[in-house]
Coordinates of C-alpha atoms in Angstrom, one line a residue:
Chain R
M1 CA -44.6 -1.8 3.8
T2 CA -46.8 -4.7 5.0
D3 CA -44.1 -7.2 3.9
S4 CA -41.5 -5.8 6.3
T5 CA -42.6 -8.1 9.1
S6 CA -42.4 -11.3 7.0
A7 CA -38.8 -10.5 6.1
R8 CA -37.9 -10.8 9.8
A9 CA -39.9 -14.0 10.3
P10 CA -37.8 -16.8 11.9
K11 CA -37.7 -19.2 8.9
P12 CA -38.9 -17.6 5.7
P13 CA -39.6 -19.8 2.7
L14 CA -37.1 -19.4 -0.2
S15 CA -37.6 -15.9 -1.7
Q16 CA -37.3 -15.1 -5.3
A17 CA -33.8 -13.7 -4.6
D18 CA -32.7 -17.0 -3.0
L19 CA -34.0 -18.9 -6.0
L20 CA -32.2 -16.7 -8.5
Y21 CA -29.1 -16.9 -6.4
E22 CA -29.2 -20.7 -6.3
A23 CA -29.8 -20.9 -10.0
Q24 CA -26.7 -18.7 -10.6
Q25 CA -24.7 -20.9 -8.3
R26 CA -25.8 -24.0 -10.2
R27 CA -24.8 -22.4 -13.5
D28 CA -21.4 -21.5 -12.0
R29 CA -20.8 -25.0 -10.7
R30 CA -21.8 -26.5 -14.0
F31 CA -19.4 -24.3 -15.8
R32 CA -16.5 -25.2 -13.6
T33 CA -17.3 -28.9 -13.8
N34 CA -17.5 -28.8 -17.6
V35 CA -14.2 -27.0 -17.7
S36 CA -12.6 -29.6 -15.5
V37 CA -14.0 -32.4 -17.7
S38 CA -12.7 -30.7 -20.8
W39 CA -9.3 -30.4 -19.3
G40 CA -9.4 -34.1 -18.5
I41 CA -10.3 -35.0 -22.1
M42 CA -7.6 -32.9 -23.5
L43 CA -5.0 -34.4 -21.2
L44 CA -6.2 -37.9 -22.2
I45 CA -5.9 -37.0 -25.9
L46 CA -2.4 -35.7 -25.4
V47 CA -1.4 -38.9 -23.5
Y48 CA -3.1 -41.0 -26.1
L49 CA -1.2 -39.2 -28.8
F50 CA 2.0 -40.5 -27.3
S51 CA 0.7 -44.0 -26.4
G52 CA 1.8 -45.9 -29.5
Q53 CA -1.7 -47.4 -29.8
D54 CA -3.6 -47.7 -33.1
F55 CA -7.1 -46.3 -33.1
L56 CA -9.4 -46.4 -36.1
G57 CA -6.3 -46.5 -38.3
I58 CA -4.8 -43.4 -36.7
K59 CA -1.2 -44.2 -35.7
T60 CA -0.1 -42.5 -32.6
I61 CA 3.5 -41.8 -31.5
K62 CA 5.4 -44.6 -30.0
L63 CA 7.8 -43.6 -27.3
D64 CA 10.8 -45.6 -26.2
T65 CA 9.5 -46.7 -22.8
E66 CA 12.6 -48.4 -21.9
F67 CA 14.6 -45.2 -22.3
I68 CA 12.1 -43.4 -20.2
R69 CA 12.3 -46.0 -17.5
N70 CA 16.1 -45.9 -17.5
N71 CA 16.4 -42.1 -17.4
I72 CA 13.5 -40.8 -15.5
T73 CA 15.3 -40.7 -12.2
F74 CA 18.3 -39.1 -13.8
I75 CA 16.2 -36.2 -15.2
A76 CA 14.1 -35.9 -12.1
G77 CA 17.3 -35.6 -10.2
G78 CA 17.7 -32.1 -11.7
I79 CA 14.5 -30.8 -10.0
G80 CA 16.5 -29.9 -6.9
Q81 CA 19.1 -27.9 -8.9
T82 CA 16.3 -26.2 -10.9
F83 CA 14.7 -25.1 -7.6
L84 CA 18.1 -24.1 -6.1
V85 CA 18.9 -21.9 -9.1
S86 CA 15.5 -20.4 -9.1
A87 CA 15.4 -19.7 -5.4
L88 CA 18.8 -18.1 -5.3
S89 CA 18.1 -16.0 -8.4
I90 CA 14.7 -14.8 -7.2
T91 CA 16.3 -13.8 -3.8
L92 CA 19.0 -11.8 -5.6
A93 CA 16.4 -10.4 -8.0
M94 CA 14.1 -9.2 -5.1
V95 CA 17.0 -7.3 -3.4
L96 CA 18.1 -5.7 -6.6
A97 CA 14.5 -4.9 -7.6
L98 CA 13.8 -3.2 -4.3
L99 CA 17.0 -1.2 -4.5
A100 CA 16.3 -0.2 -8.0
A101 CA 12.7 0.8 -7.2
L102 CA 13.9 2.9 -4.2
G103 CA 16.5 4.4 -6.4
R104 CA 13.8 5.6 -8.7
L105 CA 12.4 7.6 -5.7
S106 CA 15.7 9.2 -4.9
T107 CA 16.3 12.9 -5.4
I108 CA 20.0 12.3 -5.7
P109 CA 20.8 12.3 -9.4
P110 CA 23.5 9.6 -9.5
I111 CA 21.4 7.2 -7.5
Y112 CA 18.3 7.8 -9.7
A113 CA 20.5 7.5 -12.8
L114 CA 22.1 4.2 -11.5
S115 CA 18.7 2.7 -11.1
T116 CA 17.4 3.7 -14.5
F117 CA 20.8 2.8 -16.1
Y118 CA 20.7 -0.7 -14.7
V119 CA 17.1 -1.4 -15.7
S120 CA 17.7 0.0 -19.2
L121 CA 20.9 -2.0 -19.8
I122 CA 19.5 -5.3 -18.5
R123 CA 16.2 -5.0 -20.3
G124 CA 17.9 -3.9 -23.5
T125 CA 19.9 -7.2 -23.8
P126 CA 18.9 -10.8 -24.1
L127 CA 18.9 -13.0 -21.0
Y128 CA 20.6 -15.7 -23.0
L129 CA 23.4 -13.3 -23.8
Q130 CA 23.7 -12.3 -20.1
I131 CA 24.1 -15.9 -19.0
F132 CA 26.8 -16.5 -21.5
F133 CA 28.4 -13.2 -20.6
F134 CA 28.9 -14.2 -17.0
F135 CA 30.0 -17.7 -17.8
L136 CA 32.0 -17.3 -21.0
A137 CA 33.0 -13.6 -21.3
L138 CA 34.1 -12.9 -17.7
P139 CA 36.8 -15.7 -17.6
Q140 CA 38.6 -13.7 -20.3
L141 CA 39.0 -11.0 -17.7
G142 CA 40.2 -13.5 -15.2
I143 CA 36.9 -13.8 -13.4
I144 CA 35.8 -17.4 -13.3
L145 CA 32.4 -18.2 -12.0
T146 CA 31.0 -21.7 -11.6
G147 CA 28.0 -22.4 -13.9
L148 CA 25.7 -22.1 -10.9
W149 CA 26.8 -18.7 -9.8
A150 CA 27.1 -17.4 -13.4
G151 CA 23.5 -18.5 -13.9
V152 CA 22.2 -17.1 -10.6
L153 CA 23.9 -13.8 -11.2
A154 CA 22.5 -13.5 -14.7
L155 CA 19.0 -14.6 -13.8
G156 CA 19.0 -12.5 -10.7
L157 CA 20.2 -9.3 -12.4
N158 CA 17.8 -9.9 -15.3
Y159 CA 14.7 -10.5 -13.2
G160 CA 15.7 -7.8 -10.8
A161 CA 15.5 -5.3 -13.6
Y162 CA 12.0 -6.4 -14.6
M163 CA 10.8 -6.9 -11.0
S164 CA 11.8 -3.4 -10.1
E165 CA 8.7 -2.3 -11.9
I166 CA 6.6 -4.5 -9.6
F167 CA 8.1 -2.8 -6.5
R168 CA 7.7 0.6 -8.1
A169 CA 4.0 -0.1 -8.7
G170 CA 3.9 -1.4 -5.1
L171 CA 5.4 1.8 -3.7
A172 CA 3.1 3.9 -5.9
S173 CA 0.1 2.0 -4.7
V174 CA 0.6 3.4 -1.2
G175 CA -1.4 6.6 -1.1
K176 CA 0.0 10.0 -0.3
G177 CA -2.2 10.2 2.7
Q178 CA -0.4 7.3 4.3
R179 CA 2.9 9.1 4.2
E180 CA 1.3 12.3 5.4
A181 CA -0.3 10.5 8.4
A182 CA 3.1 9.0 9.3
I183 CA 4.9 12.3 8.9
A184 CA 2.2 14.1 11.0
L185 CA 2.8 11.5 13.8
G186 CA 6.5 12.7 13.7
M187 CA 8.0 9.8 11.8
T188 CA 11.3 10.3 10.0
P189 CA 11.4 9.5 6.3
R190 CA 13.1 6.2 7.1
Q191 CA 10.5 5.3 9.7
T192 CA 7.8 6.3 7.3
M193 CA 9.3 4.0 4.7
Q194 CA 9.9 1.1 7.1
R195 CA 6.8 1.1 9.1
V196 CA 4.1 2.4 6.7
V197 CA 5.1 2.4 3.1
L198 CA 7.2 -0.8 2.6
P199 CA 4.9 -3.2 4.4
Q200 CA 2.0 -2.1 2.2
A201 CA 4.1 -2.0 -1.0
L202 CA 5.5 -5.5 -0.3
R203 CA 2.0 -6.9 0.3
F204 CA 1.0 -5.5 -3.1
A205 CA 4.1 -7.0 -4.7
I206 CA 3.8 -10.5 -3.4
P207 CA 1.4 -12.0 -6.0
P208 CA 3.4 -10.7 -9.0
I209 CA 6.7 -11.8 -7.3
G210 CA 5.1 -15.3 -7.1
N211 CA 4.3 -15.2 -10.8
D212 CA 7.9 -14.2 -11.5
F213 CA 9.2 -17.1 -9.4
I214 CA 7.1 -19.5 -11.4
A215 CA 8.5 -17.9 -14.7
M216 CA 12.0 -18.2 -13.2
T217 CA 11.8 -22.0 -12.7
K218 CA 11.3 -22.2 -16.4
D219 CA 13.8 -19.6 -17.5
S220 CA 16.3 -21.4 -15.3
A221 CA 16.5 -23.9 -18.1
L222 CA 18.6 -21.4 -20.0
V223 CA 21.4 -22.0 -17.5
S224 CA 21.8 -25.5 -18.9
A225 CA 23.5 -23.8 -21.8
T226 CA 26.6 -23.2 -19.7
G227 CA 26.8 -27.0 -19.4
F228 CA 27.7 -26.9 -15.7
V229 CA 24.4 -26.8 -13.8
H230 CA 22.9 -30.2 -13.8
E231 CA 19.3 -29.1 -13.6
V232 CA 16.3 -30.6 -15.4
M233 CA 17.0 -29.2 -18.9
W234 CA 20.7 -30.0 -18.9
R235 CA 20.0 -33.6 -17.9
A236 CA 17.3 -34.0 -20.5
T237 CA 19.4 -32.7 -23.4
R238 CA 22.4 -34.8 -22.2
V239 CA 20.7 -38.2 -22.2
G240 CA 18.5 -37.2 -25.1
R241 CA 21.4 -36.3 -27.4
A242 CA 23.6 -39.2 -26.3
Q243 CA 21.1 -41.9 -27.2
F244 CA 19.1 -40.1 -29.9
N245 CA 16.0 -40.1 -27.7
N246 CA 15.5 -36.3 -27.6
L247 CA 11.8 -36.7 -28.0
E248 CA 11.4 -38.8 -24.9
A249 CA 13.9 -36.8 -22.9
L250 CA 12.3 -33.4 -23.7
I251 CA 8.8 -34.8 -23.1
M252 CA 9.9 -35.9 -19.6
A253 CA 11.5 -32.5 -18.9
A254 CA 8.3 -30.8 -20.1
V255 CA 6.2 -32.9 -17.8
F256 CA 8.5 -32.1 -14.9
Y257 CA 8.4 -28.3 -15.6
W258 CA 4.7 -28.4 -16.0
V259 CA 4.0 -30.2 -12.8
M260 CA 6.4 -27.9 -10.9
T261 CA 4.6 -24.9 -12.3
L262 CA 1.2 -26.4 -11.4
I263 CA 2.3 -27.0 -7.8
L264 CA 3.8 -23.6 -7.5
T265 CA 0.7 -22.0 -9.0
Y266 CA -1.4 -23.8 -6.4
F267 CA 0.7 -22.4 -3.5
Q268 CA 0.6 -19.0 -5.2
G269 CA -3.2 -19.2 -5.1
L270 CA -3.2 -20.1 -1.4
L271 CA -0.9 -17.2 -0.7
E272 CA -3.1 -14.7 -2.6
N273 CA -6.2 -15.9 -0.8
R274 CA -4.4 -15.3 2.5
L275 CA -3.4 -11.8 1.5
A276 CA -6.9 -11.0 0.2
R277 CA -8.4 -12.1 3.5
G278 CA -6.3 -9.4 5.3
D279 CA -7.0 -5.8 5.2
R280 CA -7.8 -3.2 2.6
Chain Q
M1 CA -2.1 34.6 28.2
M2 CA 0.8 33.5 26.1
P3 CA -0.5 32.2 22.8
I4 CA 0.2 28.5 22.1
V5 CA 0.3 29.0 18.4
Q6 CA 1.6 32.1 16.7
I7 CA 1.6 32.3 13.0
S8 CA 3.3 35.5 11.6
N9 CA 3.3 36.8 8.1
L10 CA 2.8 33.4 6.5
D11 CA 3.0 33.2 2.7
K12 CA 2.7 30.1 0.6
Y13 CA 3.2 29.6 -3.1
F14 CA 2.4 26.5 -5.1
G15 CA 4.6 27.3 -8.1
R16 CA 3.3 30.7 -9.3
L17 CA 0.1 30.3 -7.4
H18 CA -0.1 32.5 -4.3
V19 CA -2.3 30.4 -2.0
L20 CA -1.6 32.0 1.4
R21 CA -1.1 35.8 1.7
N22 CA 0.5 37.2 4.7
I23 CA -1.4 35.3 7.3
S24 CA -1.0 36.0 11.0
I25 CA -2.9 34.3 13.7
E26 CA -2.6 33.8 17.4
V27 CA -4.2 30.9 19.2
A28 CA -4.6 30.9 23.0
P29 CA -4.3 27.6 24.9
R30 CA -7.6 25.6 25.1
E31 CA -9.0 27.7 22.3
V32 CA -11.1 26.1 19.6
I33 CA -10.9 27.8 16.2
C34 CA -12.9 26.8 13.2
I35 CA -11.7 27.8 9.8
I36 CA -14.3 28.1 7.1
G37 CA -14.2 29.2 3.5
R38 CA -14.9 28.0 0.0
S39 CA -12.8 25.3 -1.5
G40 CA -9.5 26.7 -2.8
S41 CA -9.5 29.5 -0.3
G42 CA -6.4 28.2 1.3
K43 CA -7.8 26.9 4.6
S44 CA -6.4 23.3 4.3
T45 CA -3.0 24.6 3.1
L46 CA -2.9 26.9 6.2
L47 CA -3.5 24.0 8.5
R48 CA -1.0 21.8 6.7
C49 CA 1.6 24.6 7.0
I50 CA 1.4 24.5 10.8
N51 CA 2.9 21.0 11.0
F52 CA 4.9 21.5 7.8
L53 CA 3.1 18.9 5.7
E54 CA 3.5 21.9 3.4
E55 CA 6.6 23.9 3.8
P56 CA 5.5 27.6 4.0
S57 CA 7.3 29.9 1.6
F58 CA 7.8 32.8 4.0
G59 CA 6.9 33.6 7.6
T60 CA 7.2 32.1 11.1
I61 CA 5.3 29.4 12.9
E62 CA 5.6 29.1 16.6
V63 CA 3.9 26.2 18.4
D64 CA 4.2 25.9 22.2
G65 CA 7.5 27.8 22.3
I66 CA 9.1 26.1 19.2
K67 CA 9.7 28.8 16.7
V68 CA 10.3 27.8 13.1
E69 CA 11.3 30.2 10.2
A70 CA 9.9 29.2 6.8
G71 CA 12.2 28.4 4.0
E72 CA 15.2 27.4 6.0
K73 CA 17.1 24.2 5.3
G74 CA 19.4 21.9 7.2
K75 CA 19.5 19.8 10.3
G76 CA 18.5 22.4 12.8
H77 CA 15.4 23.3 10.8
R78 CA 14.4 19.7 10.5
Q79 CA 14.8 19.2 14.2
L80 CA 12.5 22.1 14.9
V81 CA 10.0 20.9 12.5
H82 CA 10.1 17.5 14.2
E83 CA 9.5 19.1 17.6
V84 CA 6.5 21.0 16.2
R85 CA 5.1 17.8 14.8
L86 CA 5.5 16.1 18.2
K87 CA 3.4 18.8 19.7
T88 CA 0.8 18.7 17.0
G89 CA -1.8 16.0 16.3
M90 CA -3.5 15.9 12.9
V91 CA -6.8 14.3 11.7
F92 CA -7.3 14.0 8.0
Q93 CA -10.4 14.1 5.8
E94 CA -9.6 10.6 4.5
F95 CA -8.7 9.2 7.9
N96 CA -5.4 7.7 6.7
L97 CA -5.4 4.8 9.1
F98 CA -2.6 2.3 8.4
P99 CA -4.5 -0.6 6.7
H100 CA -1.9 -3.2 7.6
M101 CA -2.2 -2.6 11.3
S102 CA -5.0 -3.3 13.7
V103 CA -6.8 -0.5 15.5
L104 CA -4.6 -0.8 18.6
E105 CA -1.4 -1.1 16.5
N106 CA -2.5 2.1 14.6
V107 CA -2.9 4.0 17.9
I108 CA 0.4 2.8 19.6
E109 CA 2.5 3.2 16.4
G110 CA 3.3 6.9 17.0
P111 CA 4.2 6.6 20.7
V112 CA 6.3 3.4 20.2
T113 CA 8.1 4.2 16.9
V114 CA 8.4 8.0 17.3
K115 CA 8.7 8.5 21.0
G116 CA 10.3 5.2 21.8
M117 CA 7.6 4.7 24.5
N118 CA 7.5 1.3 26.2
R119 CA 4.9 -0.9 24.5
A120 CA 2.9 -1.7 27.6
K121 CA 2.7 2.0 28.6
A122 CA 1.7 2.8 25.0
I123 CA -1.1 0.2 25.0
E124 CA -2.4 1.5 28.3
L125 CA -2.6 5.0 26.9
A126 CA -4.0 3.8 23.6
E127 CA -6.8 1.8 25.3
E128 CA -7.7 4.9 27.4
N129 CA -8.1 7.0 24.3
L130 CA -9.9 4.3 22.3
D131 CA -12.3 4.0 25.3
S132 CA -12.8 7.7 25.3
V133 CA -13.8 7.7 21.5
G134 CA -16.0 4.7 22.3
L135 CA -14.1 2.1 20.2
L136 CA -12.1 0.0 22.7
F137 CA -14.1 -3.0 21.7
K138 CA -12.8 -2.7 18.2
K139 CA -9.1 -2.6 19.1
D140 CA -8.2 -5.9 17.4
E141 CA -10.1 -5.2 14.2
Y142 CA -8.5 -4.0 11.1
P143 CA -9.5 -0.6 9.7
N144 CA -11.3 -2.1 6.7
R145 CA -13.8 -3.6 9.1
L146 CA -14.8 -0.2 10.4
S147 CA -17.3 2.4 9.2
G148 CA -16.1 5.8 8.1
G149 CA -17.2 7.3 11.4
Q150 CA -15.4 4.7 13.4
K151 CA -12.2 5.1 11.3
Q152 CA -12.2 8.8 12.0
R153 CA -12.7 8.2 15.7
V154 CA -9.8 5.8 15.7
A155 CA -7.7 8.5 13.8
I156 CA -8.6 11.0 16.6
A157 CA -7.5 8.5 19.2
R158 CA -4.3 7.8 17.3
A159 CA -3.5 11.6 17.3
L160 CA -4.4 12.0 20.9
T161 CA -2.2 9.1 22.0
M162 CA 0.8 11.2 21.0
E163 CA -0.3 13.6 23.7
P164 CA -0.2 16.7 21.5
R165 CA -0.6 20.2 22.7
L166 CA -2.6 21.2 19.6
M167 CA -4.9 19.2 17.4
L168 CA -5.4 20.0 13.7
F169 CA -8.6 18.7 12.0
D170 CA -8.6 19.0 8.2
E171 CA -12.3 18.6 7.1
P172 CA -12.7 15.6 9.4
T173 CA -16.3 14.9 8.4
S174 CA -16.2 15.7 4.7
A175 CA -15.7 12.1 3.6
L176 CA -18.4 10.7 5.8
D177 CA -21.9 9.7 5.0
P178 CA -24.3 12.2 6.6
E179 CA -25.5 9.7 9.3
L180 CA -22.0 9.2 10.5
I181 CA -21.0 12.8 10.9
G182 CA -22.6 13.2 14.4
E183 CA -20.5 10.6 16.1
V184 CA -17.3 12.2 15.0
L185 CA -18.4 15.7 15.9
N186 CA -19.4 14.4 19.3
V187 CA -16.0 13.0 19.9
M188 CA -14.5 16.3 18.8
K189 CA -16.7 18.2 21.2
K190 CA -15.5 16.0 24.0
V191 CA -11.9 16.6 23.1
A192 CA -12.6 20.3 23.1
K193 CA -14.3 20.1 26.4
E194 CA -11.3 18.4 27.9
G195 CA -9.3 21.5 27.1
M196 CA -7.5 20.6 23.9
T197 CA -6.4 23.5 21.7
M198 CA -8.0 22.8 18.3
L199 CA -7.9 24.2 14.8
V200 CA -10.7 22.8 12.7
V201 CA -11.1 23.3 9.0
T202 CA -14.8 22.4 8.5
H203 CA -18.0 22.9 6.6
E204 CA -20.1 22.0 9.6
M205 CA -21.5 25.4 10.6
G206 CA -23.5 23.9 13.4
F207 CA -20.4 22.6 15.0
A208 CA -18.6 26.0 14.5
R209 CA -21.5 27.9 16.0
E210 CA -21.7 25.5 19.0
V211 CA -18.1 24.7 19.8
A212 CA -15.8 27.3 18.4
D213 CA -14.4 30.1 20.4
R214 CA -13.5 31.9 17.2
V215 CA -14.3 31.4 13.6
L216 CA -11.8 32.4 10.8
V217 CA -13.2 33.0 7.4
M218 CA -10.8 32.6 4.5
A219 CA -11.0 33.7 0.9
D220 CA -8.3 33.9 -1.8
G221 CA -5.5 33.0 0.7
E222 CA -6.4 35.7 3.2
I223 CA -8.3 35.7 6.5
I224 CA -11.2 38.1 5.7
E225 CA -12.9 37.8 9.0
D226 CA -12.0 36.6 12.5
A227 CA -14.9 36.7 15.1
K228 CA -16.8 34.9 17.8
P229 CA -19.4 32.7 16.2
S230 CA -22.2 34.5 17.8
M231 CA -21.1 37.7 16.0
L232 CA -20.0 36.1 12.8
F233 CA -23.2 34.1 12.1
T234 CA -25.5 37.0 13.0
Q235 CA -23.6 40.0 11.7
P236 CA -21.0 39.1 9.2
K237 CA -18.9 42.1 8.2
D238 CA -17.6 41.0 4.9
A239 CA -20.0 40.4 2.0
R240 CA -18.1 37.2 1.1
T241 CA -18.7 35.9 4.6
K242 CA -22.4 36.7 4.3
A243 CA -22.5 34.9 1.0
L244 CA -20.7 31.8 2.5
I245 CA -23.0 31.6 5.5
D246 CA -26.1 32.1 3.3
R247 CA -25.0 29.3 1.1
Y248 CA -24.6 26.9 4.0
R249 CA -27.9 28.1 5.5
T250 CA -29.9 27.3 2.4
G251 CA -28.1 23.9 2.1
E252 CA -28.4 23.1 5.8
R253 CA -29.4 19.7 6.8

């Protein structure tokens, strides 16, 4: 009781709570620093492993640096295509996913069935098969798609089926009370969906959509199998096979994919922070 | 005087459960009615049937001249229900403010989206109502920055901005910390004083005694007593009413 005035004093000395808090902060900082340092060391070891240097009698792998120099721009030239395929596919996937998720809410049997049928069929077959289906099987029926569109269609349909679960969870995350408040105001079902439910569901879905986009940039490598989309993987296997330098070519491609993923993950983090700052 | 709300022979089933049994009520304009009863007595369901958040199984509901028969289907029925909702404001136990909209956006959402009101006009009206619940200074905040009591006051302003003829309050203070209940009840008193017709499901006996014109007591889906608070709280007729009041009295704050 007598301490209550000192708590309100203008500049109190560091209290025990402050000291404990600072110690905790120091521990957290030290942990993060040590993790970063460890990462650096692991990266150095990995780089060293492919440096061709001898160290204490341990031979490391010697890469063909001339091949790398000659082909790095060719492989890097596929990054644009990789992004293009991923961006087009994720756009298609989001539309399909939203439709499939809304279909799951429908009380009209054929619409509900269509939604579950689509998700079941796509999730029940391999993505690799789906890509070949659009590229190799459809021409037999007279439908000829370019490699790009066959890939986009396959990736979009495939991811749409998986992402419909994200939207479904997003829609489910909006409480019943929200719908009731909208209805009580006199909103129609459509207005309730558009003004109240969807904005909240989409906000919920954005972080997992980001994750799927990152996954998509890597799965887009499968499109190289059609041989007609000149993205990173296609270019890497092409020069690698032609000159028996698959090791160098695939390492280059791996580095590009990794860096792309890191950059996207960084932006994903920024986006999530922004959303977290909002409401709720 | 012509009643503004007339509920006739209302029945509601949840599956096999008979939750409202042949309820009939008349509410005069400007009347404030508190509905009390133990949980599960059907009082919230009754309130939610009035604006068709729950579709009644049988009976008629008439609000300000709009008469709706329960259990009908089709466009005409939906239109009548819509008109009833336009005349009815509702305040929920859990506030149900829209978290992705600022306070002001929450309050103008109804008039702009539902009534197609011009935005400037809606803002003017919204600010008036926010001022009257004492929260105009919070208009640009998001709901997560408000206390429970403030959220509920915004929810009241949101309902009032639709300019309803009737306000339904479904346990408006039950989710609040005790020290925040007073500010919400005060706003409700003010709304009552301004002449709003109100149906209030509540556990706040003090409020019922002070503000209500009539108190309805519900038990097992029926209205077991309907009396002026001065009568009800001093000479309850039904033993269940007496038990209910005693329970509140012993637990009174």
